[in-house]
PDB file of C-alpha atoms and ligand atoms in Angstrom:
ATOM      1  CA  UNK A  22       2.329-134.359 -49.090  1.00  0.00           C
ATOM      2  CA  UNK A  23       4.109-134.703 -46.154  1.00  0.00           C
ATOM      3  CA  UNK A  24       2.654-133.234 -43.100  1.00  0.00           C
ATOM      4  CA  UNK A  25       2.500-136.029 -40.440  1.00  0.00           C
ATOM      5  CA  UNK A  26       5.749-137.983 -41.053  1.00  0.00           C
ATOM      6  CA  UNK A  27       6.614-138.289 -37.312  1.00  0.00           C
ATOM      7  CA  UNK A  28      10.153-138.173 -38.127  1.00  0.00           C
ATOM      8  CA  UNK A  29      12.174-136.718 -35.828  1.00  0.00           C
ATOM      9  CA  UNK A  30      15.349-134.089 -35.702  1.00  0.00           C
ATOM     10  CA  UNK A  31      13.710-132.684 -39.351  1.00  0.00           C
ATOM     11  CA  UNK A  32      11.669-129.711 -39.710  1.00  0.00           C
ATOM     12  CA  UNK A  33       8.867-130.257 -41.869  1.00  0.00           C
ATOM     13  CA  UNK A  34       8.348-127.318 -44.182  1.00  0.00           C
ATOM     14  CA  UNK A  35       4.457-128.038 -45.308  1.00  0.00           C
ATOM     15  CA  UNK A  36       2.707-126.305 -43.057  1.00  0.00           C
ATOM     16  CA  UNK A  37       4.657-124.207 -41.379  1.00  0.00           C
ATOM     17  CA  UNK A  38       1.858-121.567 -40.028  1.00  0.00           C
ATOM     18  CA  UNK A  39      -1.210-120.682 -39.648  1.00  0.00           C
ATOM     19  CA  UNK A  40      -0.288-118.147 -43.055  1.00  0.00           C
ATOM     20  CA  UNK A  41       0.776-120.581 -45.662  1.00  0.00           C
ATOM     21  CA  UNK A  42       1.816-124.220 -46.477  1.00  0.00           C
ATOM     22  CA  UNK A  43       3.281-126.013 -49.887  1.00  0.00           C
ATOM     23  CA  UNK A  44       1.645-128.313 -52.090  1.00  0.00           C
ATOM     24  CA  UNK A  45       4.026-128.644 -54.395  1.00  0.00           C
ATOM     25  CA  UNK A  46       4.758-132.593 -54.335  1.00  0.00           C
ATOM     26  CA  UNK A  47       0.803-133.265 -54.930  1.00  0.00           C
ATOM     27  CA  UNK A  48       1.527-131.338 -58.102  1.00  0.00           C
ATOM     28  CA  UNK A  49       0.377-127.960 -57.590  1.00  0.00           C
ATOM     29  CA  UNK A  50       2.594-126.610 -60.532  1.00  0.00           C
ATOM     30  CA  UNK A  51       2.448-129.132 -62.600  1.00  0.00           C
ATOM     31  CA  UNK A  52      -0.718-127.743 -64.613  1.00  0.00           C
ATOM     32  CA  UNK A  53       0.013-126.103 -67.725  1.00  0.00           C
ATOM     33  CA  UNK A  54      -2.006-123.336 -66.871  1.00  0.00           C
ATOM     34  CA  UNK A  55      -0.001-123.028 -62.751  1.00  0.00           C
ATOM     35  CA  UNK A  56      -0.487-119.360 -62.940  1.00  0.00           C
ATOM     36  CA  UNK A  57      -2.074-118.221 -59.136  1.00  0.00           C
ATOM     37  CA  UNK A  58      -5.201-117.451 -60.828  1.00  0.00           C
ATOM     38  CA  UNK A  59      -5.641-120.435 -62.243  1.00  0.00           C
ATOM     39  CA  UNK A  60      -4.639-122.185 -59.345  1.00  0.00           C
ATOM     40  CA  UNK A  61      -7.096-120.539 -56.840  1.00  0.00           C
ATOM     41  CA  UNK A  62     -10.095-121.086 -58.655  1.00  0.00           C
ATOM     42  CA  UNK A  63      -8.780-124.397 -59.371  1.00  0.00           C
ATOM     43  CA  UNK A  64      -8.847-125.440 -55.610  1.00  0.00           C
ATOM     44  CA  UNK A  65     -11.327-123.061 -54.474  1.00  0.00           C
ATOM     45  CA  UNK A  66     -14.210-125.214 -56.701  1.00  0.00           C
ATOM     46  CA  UNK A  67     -12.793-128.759 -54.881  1.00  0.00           C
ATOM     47  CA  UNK A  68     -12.547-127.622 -51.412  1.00  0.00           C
ATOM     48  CA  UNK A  69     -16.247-126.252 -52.273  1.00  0.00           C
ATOM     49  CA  UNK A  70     -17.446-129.422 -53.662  1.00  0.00           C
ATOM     50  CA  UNK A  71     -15.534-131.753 -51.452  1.00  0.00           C
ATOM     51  CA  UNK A  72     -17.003-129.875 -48.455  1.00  0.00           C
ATOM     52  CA  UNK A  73     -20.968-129.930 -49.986  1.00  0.00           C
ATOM     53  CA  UNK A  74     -20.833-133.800 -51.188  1.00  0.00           C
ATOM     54  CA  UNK A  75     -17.843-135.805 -49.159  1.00  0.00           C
ATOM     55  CA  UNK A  76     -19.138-137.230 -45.872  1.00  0.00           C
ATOM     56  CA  UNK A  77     -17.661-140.776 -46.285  1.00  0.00           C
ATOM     57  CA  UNK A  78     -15.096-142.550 -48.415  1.00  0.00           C
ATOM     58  CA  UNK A  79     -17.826-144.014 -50.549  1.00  0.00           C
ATOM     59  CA  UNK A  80     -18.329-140.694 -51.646  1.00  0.00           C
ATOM     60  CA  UNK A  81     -14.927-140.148 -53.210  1.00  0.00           C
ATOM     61  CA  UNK A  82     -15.545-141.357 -56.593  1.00  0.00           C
ATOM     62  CA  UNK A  83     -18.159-139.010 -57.436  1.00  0.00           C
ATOM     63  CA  UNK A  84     -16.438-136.851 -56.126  1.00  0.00           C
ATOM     64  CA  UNK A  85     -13.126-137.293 -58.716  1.00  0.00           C
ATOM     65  CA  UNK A  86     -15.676-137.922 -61.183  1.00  0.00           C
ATOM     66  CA  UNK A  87     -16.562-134.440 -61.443  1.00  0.00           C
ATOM     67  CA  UNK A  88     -13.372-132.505 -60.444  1.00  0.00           C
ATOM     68  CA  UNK A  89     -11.972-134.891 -63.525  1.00  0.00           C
ATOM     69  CA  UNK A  90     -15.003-133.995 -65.618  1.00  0.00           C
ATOM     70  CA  UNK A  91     -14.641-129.851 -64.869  1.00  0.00           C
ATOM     71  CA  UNK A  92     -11.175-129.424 -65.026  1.00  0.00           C
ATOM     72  CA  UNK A  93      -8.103-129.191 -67.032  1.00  0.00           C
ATOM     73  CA  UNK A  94      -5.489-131.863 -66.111  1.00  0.00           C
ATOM     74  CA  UNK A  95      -3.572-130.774 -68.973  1.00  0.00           C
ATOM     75  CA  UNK A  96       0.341-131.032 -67.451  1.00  0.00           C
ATOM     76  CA  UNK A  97       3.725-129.418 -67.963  1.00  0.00           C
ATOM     77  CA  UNK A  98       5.726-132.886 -67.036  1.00  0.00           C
ATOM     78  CA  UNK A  99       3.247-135.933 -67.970  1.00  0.00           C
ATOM     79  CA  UNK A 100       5.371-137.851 -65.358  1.00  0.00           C
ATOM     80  CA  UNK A 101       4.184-135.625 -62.149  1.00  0.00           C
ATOM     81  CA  UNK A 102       1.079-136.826 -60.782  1.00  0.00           C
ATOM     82  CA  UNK A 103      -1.190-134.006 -60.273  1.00  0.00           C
ATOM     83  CA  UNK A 104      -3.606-134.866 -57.306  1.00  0.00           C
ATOM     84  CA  UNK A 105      -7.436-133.915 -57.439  1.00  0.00           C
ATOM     85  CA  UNK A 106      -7.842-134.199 -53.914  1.00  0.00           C
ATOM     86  CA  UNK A 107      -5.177-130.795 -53.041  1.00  0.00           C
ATOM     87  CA  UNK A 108      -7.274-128.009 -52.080  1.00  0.00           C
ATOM     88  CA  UNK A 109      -7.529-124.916 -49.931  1.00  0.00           C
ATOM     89  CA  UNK A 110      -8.074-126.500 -46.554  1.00  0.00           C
ATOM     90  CA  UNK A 111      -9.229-122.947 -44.687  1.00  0.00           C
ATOM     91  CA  UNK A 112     -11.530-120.654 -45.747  1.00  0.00           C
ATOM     92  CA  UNK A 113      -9.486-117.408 -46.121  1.00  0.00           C
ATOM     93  CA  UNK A 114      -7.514-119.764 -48.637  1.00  0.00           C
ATOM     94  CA  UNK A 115      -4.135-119.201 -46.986  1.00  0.00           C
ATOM     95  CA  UNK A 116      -3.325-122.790 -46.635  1.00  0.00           C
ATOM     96  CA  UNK A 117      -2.901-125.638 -49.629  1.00  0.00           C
ATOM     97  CA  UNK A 118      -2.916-129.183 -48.543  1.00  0.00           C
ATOM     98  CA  UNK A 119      -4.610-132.685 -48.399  1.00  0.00           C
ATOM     99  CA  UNK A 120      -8.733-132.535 -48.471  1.00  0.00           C
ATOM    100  CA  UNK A 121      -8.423-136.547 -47.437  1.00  0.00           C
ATOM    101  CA  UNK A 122      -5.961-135.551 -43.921  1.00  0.00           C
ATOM    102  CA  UNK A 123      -7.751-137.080 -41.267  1.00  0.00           C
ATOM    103  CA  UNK A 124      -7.826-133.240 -39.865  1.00  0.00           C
ATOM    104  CA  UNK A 125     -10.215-132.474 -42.626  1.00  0.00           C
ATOM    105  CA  UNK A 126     -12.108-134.954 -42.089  1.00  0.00           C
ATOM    106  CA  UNK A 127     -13.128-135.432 -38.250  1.00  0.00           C
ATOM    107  CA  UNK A 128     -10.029-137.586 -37.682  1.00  0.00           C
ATOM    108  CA  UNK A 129     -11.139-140.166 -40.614  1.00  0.00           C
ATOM    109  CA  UNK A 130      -7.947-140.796 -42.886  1.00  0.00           C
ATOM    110  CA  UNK A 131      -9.087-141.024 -46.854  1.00  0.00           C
ATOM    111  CA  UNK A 132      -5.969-141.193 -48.274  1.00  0.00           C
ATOM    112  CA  UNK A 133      -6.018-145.145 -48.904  1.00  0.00           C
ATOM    113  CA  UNK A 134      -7.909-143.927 -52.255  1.00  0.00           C
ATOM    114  CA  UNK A 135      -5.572-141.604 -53.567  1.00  0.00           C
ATOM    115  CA  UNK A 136      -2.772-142.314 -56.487  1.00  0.00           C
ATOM    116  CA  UNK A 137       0.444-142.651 -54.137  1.00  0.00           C
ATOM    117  CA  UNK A 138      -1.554-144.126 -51.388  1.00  0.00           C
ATOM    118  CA  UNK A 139      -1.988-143.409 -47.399  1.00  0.00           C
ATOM    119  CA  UNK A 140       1.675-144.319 -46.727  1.00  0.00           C
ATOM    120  CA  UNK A 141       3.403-142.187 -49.475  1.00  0.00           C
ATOM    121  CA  UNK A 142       1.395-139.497 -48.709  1.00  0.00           C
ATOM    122  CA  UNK A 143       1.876-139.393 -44.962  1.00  0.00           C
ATOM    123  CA  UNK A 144       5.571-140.026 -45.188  1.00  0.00           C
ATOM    124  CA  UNK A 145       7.246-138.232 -48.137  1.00  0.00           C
ATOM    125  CA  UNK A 146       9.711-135.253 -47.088  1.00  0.00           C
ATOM    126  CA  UNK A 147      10.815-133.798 -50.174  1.00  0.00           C
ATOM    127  CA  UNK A 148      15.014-132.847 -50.448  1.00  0.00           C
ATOM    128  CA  UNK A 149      14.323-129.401 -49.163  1.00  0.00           C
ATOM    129  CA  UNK A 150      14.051-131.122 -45.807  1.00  0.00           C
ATOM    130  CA  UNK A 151      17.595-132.388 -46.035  1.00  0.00           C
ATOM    131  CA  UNK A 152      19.589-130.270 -48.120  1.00  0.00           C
ATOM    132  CA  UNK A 153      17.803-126.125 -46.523  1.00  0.00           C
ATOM    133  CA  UNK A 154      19.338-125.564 -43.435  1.00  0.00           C
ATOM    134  CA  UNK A 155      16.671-125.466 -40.804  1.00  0.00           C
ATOM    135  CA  UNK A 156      17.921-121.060 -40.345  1.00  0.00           C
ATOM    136  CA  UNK A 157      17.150-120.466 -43.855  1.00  0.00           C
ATOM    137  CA  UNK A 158      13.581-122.481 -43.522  1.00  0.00           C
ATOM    138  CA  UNK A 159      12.933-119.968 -39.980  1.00  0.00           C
ATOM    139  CA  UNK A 160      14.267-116.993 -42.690  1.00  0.00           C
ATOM    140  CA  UNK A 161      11.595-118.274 -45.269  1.00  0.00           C
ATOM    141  CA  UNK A 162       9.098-118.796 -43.241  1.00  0.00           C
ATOM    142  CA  UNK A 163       9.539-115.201 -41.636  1.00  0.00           C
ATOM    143  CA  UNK A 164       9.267-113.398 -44.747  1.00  0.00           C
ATOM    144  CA  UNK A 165       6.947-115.137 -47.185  1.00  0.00           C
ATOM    145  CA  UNK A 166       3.266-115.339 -45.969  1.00  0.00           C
ATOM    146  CA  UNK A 167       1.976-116.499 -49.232  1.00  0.00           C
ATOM    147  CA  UNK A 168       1.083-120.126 -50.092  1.00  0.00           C
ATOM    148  CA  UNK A 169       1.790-119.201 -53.750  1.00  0.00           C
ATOM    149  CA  UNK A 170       5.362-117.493 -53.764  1.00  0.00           C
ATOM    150  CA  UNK A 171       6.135-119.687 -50.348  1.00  0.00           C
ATOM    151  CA  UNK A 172       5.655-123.535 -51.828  1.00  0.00           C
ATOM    152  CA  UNK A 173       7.686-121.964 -55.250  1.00  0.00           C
ATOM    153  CA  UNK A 174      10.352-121.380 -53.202  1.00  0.00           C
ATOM    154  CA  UNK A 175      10.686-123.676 -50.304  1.00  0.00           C
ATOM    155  CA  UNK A 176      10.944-126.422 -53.170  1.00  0.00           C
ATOM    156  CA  UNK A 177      13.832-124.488 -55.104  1.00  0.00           C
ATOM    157  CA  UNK A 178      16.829-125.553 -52.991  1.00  0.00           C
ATOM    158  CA  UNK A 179      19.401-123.319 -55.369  1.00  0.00           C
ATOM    159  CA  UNK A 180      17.270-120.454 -55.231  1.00  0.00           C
ATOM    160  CA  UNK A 181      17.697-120.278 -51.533  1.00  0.00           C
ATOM    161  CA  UNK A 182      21.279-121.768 -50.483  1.00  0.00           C
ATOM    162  CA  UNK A 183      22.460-119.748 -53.486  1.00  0.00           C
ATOM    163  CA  UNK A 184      21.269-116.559 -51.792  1.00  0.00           C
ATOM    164  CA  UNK A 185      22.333-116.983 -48.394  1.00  0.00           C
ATOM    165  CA  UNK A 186      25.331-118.139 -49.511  1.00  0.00           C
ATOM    166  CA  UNK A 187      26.395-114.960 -51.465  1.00  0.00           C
ATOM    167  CA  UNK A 188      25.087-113.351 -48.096  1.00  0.00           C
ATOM    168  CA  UNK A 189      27.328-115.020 -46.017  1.00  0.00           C
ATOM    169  CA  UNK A 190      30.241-115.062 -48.092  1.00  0.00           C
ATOM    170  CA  UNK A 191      30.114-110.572 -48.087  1.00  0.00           C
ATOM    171  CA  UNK A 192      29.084-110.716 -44.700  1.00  0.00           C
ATOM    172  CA  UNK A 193      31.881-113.073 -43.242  1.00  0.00           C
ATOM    173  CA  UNK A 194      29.197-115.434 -41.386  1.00  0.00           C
ATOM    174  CA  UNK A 195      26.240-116.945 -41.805  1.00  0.00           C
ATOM    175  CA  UNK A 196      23.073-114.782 -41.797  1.00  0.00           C
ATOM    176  CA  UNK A 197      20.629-114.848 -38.580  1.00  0.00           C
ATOM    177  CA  UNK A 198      17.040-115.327 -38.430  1.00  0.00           C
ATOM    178  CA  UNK A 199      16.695-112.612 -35.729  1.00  0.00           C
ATOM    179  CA  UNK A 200      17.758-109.947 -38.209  1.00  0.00           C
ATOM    180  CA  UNK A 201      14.669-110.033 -40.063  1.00  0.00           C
ATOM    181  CA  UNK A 202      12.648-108.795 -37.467  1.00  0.00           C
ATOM    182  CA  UNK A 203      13.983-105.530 -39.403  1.00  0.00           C
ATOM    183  CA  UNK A 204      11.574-104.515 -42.091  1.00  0.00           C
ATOM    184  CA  UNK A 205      13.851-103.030 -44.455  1.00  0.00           C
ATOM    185  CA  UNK A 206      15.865-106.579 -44.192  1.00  0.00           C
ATOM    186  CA  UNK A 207      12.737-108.294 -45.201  1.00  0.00           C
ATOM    187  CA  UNK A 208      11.518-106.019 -48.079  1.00  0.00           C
ATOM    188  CA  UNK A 209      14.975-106.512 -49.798  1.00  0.00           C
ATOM    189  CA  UNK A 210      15.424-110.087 -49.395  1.00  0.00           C
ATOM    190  CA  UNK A 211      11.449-110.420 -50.355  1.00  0.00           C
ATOM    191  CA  UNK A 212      12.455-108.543 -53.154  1.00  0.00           C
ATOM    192  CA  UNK A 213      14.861-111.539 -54.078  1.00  0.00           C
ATOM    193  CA  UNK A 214      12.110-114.249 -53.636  1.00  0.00           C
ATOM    194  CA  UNK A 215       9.378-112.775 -55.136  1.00  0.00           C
ATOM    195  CA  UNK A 216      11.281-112.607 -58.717  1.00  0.00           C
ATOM    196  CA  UNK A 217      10.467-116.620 -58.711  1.00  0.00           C
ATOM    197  CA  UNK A 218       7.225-115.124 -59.801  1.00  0.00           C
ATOM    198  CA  UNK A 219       8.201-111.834 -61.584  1.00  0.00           C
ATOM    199  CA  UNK A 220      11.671-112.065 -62.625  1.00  0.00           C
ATOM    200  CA  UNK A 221      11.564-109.921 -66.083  1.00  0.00           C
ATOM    201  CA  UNK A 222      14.214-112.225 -68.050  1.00  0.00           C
ATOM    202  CA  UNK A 223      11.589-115.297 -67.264  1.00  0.00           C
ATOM    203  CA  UNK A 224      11.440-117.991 -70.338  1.00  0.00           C
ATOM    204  CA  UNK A 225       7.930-117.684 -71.227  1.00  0.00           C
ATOM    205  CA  UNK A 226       7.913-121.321 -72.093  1.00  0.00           C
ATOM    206  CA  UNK A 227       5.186-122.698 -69.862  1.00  0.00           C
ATOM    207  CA  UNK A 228       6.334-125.950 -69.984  1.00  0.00           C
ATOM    208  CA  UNK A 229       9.940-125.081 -67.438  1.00  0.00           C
ATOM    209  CA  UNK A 230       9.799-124.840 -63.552  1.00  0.00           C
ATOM    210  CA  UNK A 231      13.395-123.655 -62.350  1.00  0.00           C
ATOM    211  CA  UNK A 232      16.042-125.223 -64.086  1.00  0.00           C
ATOM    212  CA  UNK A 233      14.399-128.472 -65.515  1.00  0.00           C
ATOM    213  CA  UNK A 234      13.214-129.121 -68.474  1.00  0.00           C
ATOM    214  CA  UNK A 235      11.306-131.936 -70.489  1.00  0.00           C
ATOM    215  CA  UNK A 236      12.833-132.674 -73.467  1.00  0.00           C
ATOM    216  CA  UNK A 237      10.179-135.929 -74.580  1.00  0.00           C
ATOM    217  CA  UNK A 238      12.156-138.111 -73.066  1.00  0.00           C
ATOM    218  CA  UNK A 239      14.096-137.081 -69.789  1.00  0.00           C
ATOM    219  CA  UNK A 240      14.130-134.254 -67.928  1.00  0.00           C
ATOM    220  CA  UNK A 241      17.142-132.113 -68.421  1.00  0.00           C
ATOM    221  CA  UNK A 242      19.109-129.402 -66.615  1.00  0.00           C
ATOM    222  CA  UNK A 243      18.285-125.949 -68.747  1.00  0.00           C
ATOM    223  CA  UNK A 244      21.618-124.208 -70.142  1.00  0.00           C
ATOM    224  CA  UNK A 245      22.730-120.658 -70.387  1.00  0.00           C
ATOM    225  CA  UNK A 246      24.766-120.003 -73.383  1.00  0.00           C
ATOM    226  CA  UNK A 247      26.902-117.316 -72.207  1.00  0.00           C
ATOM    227  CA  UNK A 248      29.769-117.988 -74.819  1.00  0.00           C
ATOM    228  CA  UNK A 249      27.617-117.577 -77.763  1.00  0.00           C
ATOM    229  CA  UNK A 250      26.871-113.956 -75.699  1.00  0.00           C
ATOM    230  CA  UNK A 251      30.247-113.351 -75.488  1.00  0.00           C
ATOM    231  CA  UNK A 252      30.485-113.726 -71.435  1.00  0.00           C
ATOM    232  CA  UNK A 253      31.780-115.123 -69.160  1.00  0.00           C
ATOM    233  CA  UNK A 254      29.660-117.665 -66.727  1.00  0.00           C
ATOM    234  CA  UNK A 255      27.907-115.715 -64.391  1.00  0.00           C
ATOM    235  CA  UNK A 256      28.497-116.302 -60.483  1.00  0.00           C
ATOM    236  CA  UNK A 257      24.335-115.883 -60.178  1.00  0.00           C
ATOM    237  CA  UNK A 258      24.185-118.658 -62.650  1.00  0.00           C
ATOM    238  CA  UNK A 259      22.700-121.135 -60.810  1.00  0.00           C
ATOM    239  CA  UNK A 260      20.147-118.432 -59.687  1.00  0.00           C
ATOM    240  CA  UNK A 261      19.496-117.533 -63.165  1.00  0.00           C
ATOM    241  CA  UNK A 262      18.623-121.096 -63.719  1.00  0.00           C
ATOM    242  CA  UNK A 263      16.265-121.228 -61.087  1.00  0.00           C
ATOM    243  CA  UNK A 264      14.670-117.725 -62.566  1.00  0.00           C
ATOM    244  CA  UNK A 265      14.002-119.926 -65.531  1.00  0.00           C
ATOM    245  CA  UNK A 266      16.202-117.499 -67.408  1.00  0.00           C
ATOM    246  CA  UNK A 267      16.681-116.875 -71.066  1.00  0.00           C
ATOM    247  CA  UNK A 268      18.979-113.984 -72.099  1.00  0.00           C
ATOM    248  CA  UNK A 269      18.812-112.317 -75.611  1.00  0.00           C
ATOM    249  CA  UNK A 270      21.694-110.464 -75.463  1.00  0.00           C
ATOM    250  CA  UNK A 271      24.721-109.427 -73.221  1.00  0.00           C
ATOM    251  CA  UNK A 272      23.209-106.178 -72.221  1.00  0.00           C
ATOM    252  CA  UNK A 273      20.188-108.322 -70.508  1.00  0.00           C
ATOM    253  CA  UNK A 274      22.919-110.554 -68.537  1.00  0.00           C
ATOM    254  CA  UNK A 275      24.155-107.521 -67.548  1.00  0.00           C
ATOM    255  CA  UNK A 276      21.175-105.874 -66.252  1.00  0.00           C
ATOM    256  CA  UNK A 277      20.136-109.073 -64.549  1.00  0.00           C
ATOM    257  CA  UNK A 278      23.615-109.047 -62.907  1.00  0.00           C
ATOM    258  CA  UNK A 279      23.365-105.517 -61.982  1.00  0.00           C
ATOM    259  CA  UNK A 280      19.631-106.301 -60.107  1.00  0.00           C
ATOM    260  CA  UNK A 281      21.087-108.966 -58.437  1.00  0.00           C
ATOM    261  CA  UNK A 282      23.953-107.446 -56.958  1.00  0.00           C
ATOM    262  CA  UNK A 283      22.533-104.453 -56.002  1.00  0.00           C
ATOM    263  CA  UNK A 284      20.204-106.610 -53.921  1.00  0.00           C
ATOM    264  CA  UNK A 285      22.840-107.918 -52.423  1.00  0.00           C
ATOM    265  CA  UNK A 286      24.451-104.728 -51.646  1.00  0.00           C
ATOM    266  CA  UNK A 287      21.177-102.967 -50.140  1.00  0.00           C
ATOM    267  CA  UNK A 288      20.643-106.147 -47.764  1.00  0.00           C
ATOM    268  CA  UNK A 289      24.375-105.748 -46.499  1.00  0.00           C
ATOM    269  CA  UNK A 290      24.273-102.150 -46.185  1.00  0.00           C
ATOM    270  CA  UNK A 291      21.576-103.008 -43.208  1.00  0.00           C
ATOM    271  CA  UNK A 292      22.549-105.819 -41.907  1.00  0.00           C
ATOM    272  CA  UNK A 293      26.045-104.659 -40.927  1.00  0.00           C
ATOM    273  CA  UNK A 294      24.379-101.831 -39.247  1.00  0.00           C
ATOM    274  CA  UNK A 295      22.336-103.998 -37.311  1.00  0.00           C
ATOM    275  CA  UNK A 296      23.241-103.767 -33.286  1.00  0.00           C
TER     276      UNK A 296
HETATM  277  S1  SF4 B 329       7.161-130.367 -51.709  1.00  0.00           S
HETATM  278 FE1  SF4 B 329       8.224-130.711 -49.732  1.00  0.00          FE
HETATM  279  S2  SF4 B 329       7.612-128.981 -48.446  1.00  0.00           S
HETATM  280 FE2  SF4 B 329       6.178-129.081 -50.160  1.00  0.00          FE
HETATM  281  S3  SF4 B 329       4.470-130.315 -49.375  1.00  0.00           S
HETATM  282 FE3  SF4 B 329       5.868-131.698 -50.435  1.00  0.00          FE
HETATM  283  S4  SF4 B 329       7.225-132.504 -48.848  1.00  0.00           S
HETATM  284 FE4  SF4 B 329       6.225-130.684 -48.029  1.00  0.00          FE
HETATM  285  S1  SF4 B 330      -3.880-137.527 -51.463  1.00  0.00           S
HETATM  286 FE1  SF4 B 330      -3.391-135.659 -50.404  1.00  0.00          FE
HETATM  287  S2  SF4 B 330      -1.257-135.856 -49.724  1.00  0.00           S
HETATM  288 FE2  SF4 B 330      -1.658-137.414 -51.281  1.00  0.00          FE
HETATM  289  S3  SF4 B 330      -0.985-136.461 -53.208  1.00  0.00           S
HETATM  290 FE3  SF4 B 330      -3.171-136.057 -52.970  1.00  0.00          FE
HETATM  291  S4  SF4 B 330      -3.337-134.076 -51.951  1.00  0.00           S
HETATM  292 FE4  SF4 B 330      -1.242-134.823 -51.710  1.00  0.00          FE
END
């Protein structure tokens, strides 16, 4: 949501680039169906329709008339409000964000109509602002030019200080934004991100993003059982968790263990031999 906040001394991670932004706040995977499929026809028929009929704010209503009427608002958590007005906002459909931002609309502000209202929407800077140090965001944005993969991750604040942690802690300081101007660096650690999307030991319970879960009545942190596995807790475990990971057996926590740290070990191998 939160692209003009005007506050200072924080990056703000929504659109970072001309390549990609995150709409994850206005609820972009909060639809049952938040495959990328789904999701780009999904916005590609509102930004269509909101550029054809939307000229003035008294055409809003029609407008969320039919995008209510066409599509499936059917949710994974009931509680996240999942925003009809979030579309592609260019027309190579790199970037997600607000179809009311004055910017879309010849420097008119809409946003009084929508659910959180013009002030929530302009001023909301989700945790990731606080809690990702501004090196990783530069690292994040370097390497992920994909609206898709990019908001998944920007928003999972484990996934990423968990990784550059385990970096750090081999390499004996903290890892540099500069090195990824290597492309061998950037396939591995790529390699790491994109398994948000592709990660083989993914629950296929639709109704999990990262580690929460709904359980009817409160969300709840998801669980590995490694005990009933007979293991021990795994130091990726709060990756796992992110992975939305459910292991059948102790062979699969191994294997996942073994991917993991031979990621690890293939990113260190280069970056010590970096000048
Ligand atoms: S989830 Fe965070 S980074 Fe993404 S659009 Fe919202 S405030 Fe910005
Ligand atoms: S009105 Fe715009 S900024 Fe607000 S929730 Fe909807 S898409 Fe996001």
């Amino acid at each position: 949501m939160a692209n003009d906040s005007g506050i200072s001394g924080l990056r703000v991670l929504c659109q970072p680039d001309a390549d990609k932004s995150c709409g994850a706040c206005c609820g972009l995977y909060n639809y049952a169906d938040s495959s990328r499929e789904a999701l780009v026809s999904r916005l590609r028929a509102r930004s269509r329709l909101f550029r054809e009929m939307v000229f003035s704010k008294e055409d809003l209503q029609d407008y969320k008339r039919m995008i209510i009427g066409a599509e499936d608002f059917r949710k994974r958590y009931e509680e996240i409000y999942c925003c009809e007005y979030l579309g592609f906002l260019d027309k190579e459909e790199k970037k997600v964000g607000c179809l009311l931002h004055p910017q879309q609309n010849c420097g008119n502000d809409l946003r009084d109509i929508s659910f959180y209202g013009r002030e929530l929407c302009a001023g909301h800077l989700c945790p990731s602002h606080y809690f990702i140090p501004n090196a990783q965001v530069e690292i994040l944005v370097k390497i992920i030019d994909d609206w898709y993969l990019y908001g998944l991750c920007i928003t999972d604040i484990d996934l990423v200080k968990t990784y550059f942690r385990l970096l750090a802690d081999k390499i004996g300081a903290e890892v540099k934004p500069e090195a990824f101007q290597n492309t061998d660096l950037k396939k591995i650690a790529r390699r790491y991100f994109d398994w948000k999307v592709d990660w083989p030991f993914r629950s296929p319970d639709t109704n999990r993003l990262g580690k929460y879960y709904f359980d009817g009545s409160q969300y709840m942190i998801s669980h590995i059982d490694y005990e009933s596995l007979g293991r021990p807790i795994s130091p990726f475990n709060s990756i796992f968790l992110s992975l939305s990971t459910v292991f059948r057996s102790s062979r699969e926590i191994a294997l996942a263990e073994e991917l993991l740290s031979s990621n690890l070990e293939d990113f260190i191998s280069i970056y010590n031999k970096l000048p």
